[in-house]
XYZ file of C-alpha atoms in Angstrom:
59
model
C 10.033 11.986 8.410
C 6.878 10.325 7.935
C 5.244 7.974 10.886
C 5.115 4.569 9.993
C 3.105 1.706 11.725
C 5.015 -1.905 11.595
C 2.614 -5.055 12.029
C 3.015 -8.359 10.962
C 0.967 -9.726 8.101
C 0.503 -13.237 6.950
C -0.331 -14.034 3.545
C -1.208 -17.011 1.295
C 2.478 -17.879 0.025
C 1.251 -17.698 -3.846
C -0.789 -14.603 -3.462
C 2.452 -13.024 -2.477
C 4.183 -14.642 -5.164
C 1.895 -12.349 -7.428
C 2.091 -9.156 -5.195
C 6.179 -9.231 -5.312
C 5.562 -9.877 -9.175
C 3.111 -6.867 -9.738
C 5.700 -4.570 -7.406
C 8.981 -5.267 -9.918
C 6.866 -4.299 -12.824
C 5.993 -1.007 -10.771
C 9.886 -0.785 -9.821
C 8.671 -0.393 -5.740
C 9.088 -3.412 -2.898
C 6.374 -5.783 -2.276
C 5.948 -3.529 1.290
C 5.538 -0.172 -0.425
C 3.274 -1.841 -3.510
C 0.984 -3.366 -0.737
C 0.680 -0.054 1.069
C -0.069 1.877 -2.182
C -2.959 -0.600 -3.172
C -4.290 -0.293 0.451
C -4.292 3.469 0.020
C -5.881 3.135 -3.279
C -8.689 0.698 -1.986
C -9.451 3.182 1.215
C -9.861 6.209 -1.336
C -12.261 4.569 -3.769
C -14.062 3.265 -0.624
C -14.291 6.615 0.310
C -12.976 6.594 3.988
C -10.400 9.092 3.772
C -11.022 11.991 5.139
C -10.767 14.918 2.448
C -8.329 16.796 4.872
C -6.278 13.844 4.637
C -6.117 13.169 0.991
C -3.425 15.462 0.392
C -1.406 14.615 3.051
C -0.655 10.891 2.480
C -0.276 11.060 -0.718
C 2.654 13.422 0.192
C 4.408 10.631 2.021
């Protein structure tokens, strides 16, 4: 089973209008869209470790 961090997160009501948009067209919840972009963002910005690549995308 994967480890999972919980934390609260406010955001600008119509931004998340869009976000829960975008995540129906990708057929995933607004939580699991929001952590895939996140993941996204921290590989192009290059802070993932390379030992780690592998592993959360696995998750």
């Amino acid at each position: 089973m994967t480890n999972k961090k919980n934390f609260p997160l406010r955001i600008d009501s119509k931004l998340y209008d869009i976000l829960q948009g975008w995540a129906k067209d990708e057929f995933r919840s607004v939580n699991s869209h929001v952590e895939f972009l996140l993941r996204e963002a921290v590989e192009k910005a290059g802070r993932l470790p390379k030992n780690e690549d592998k592993k959360i995308e696995e998750d």
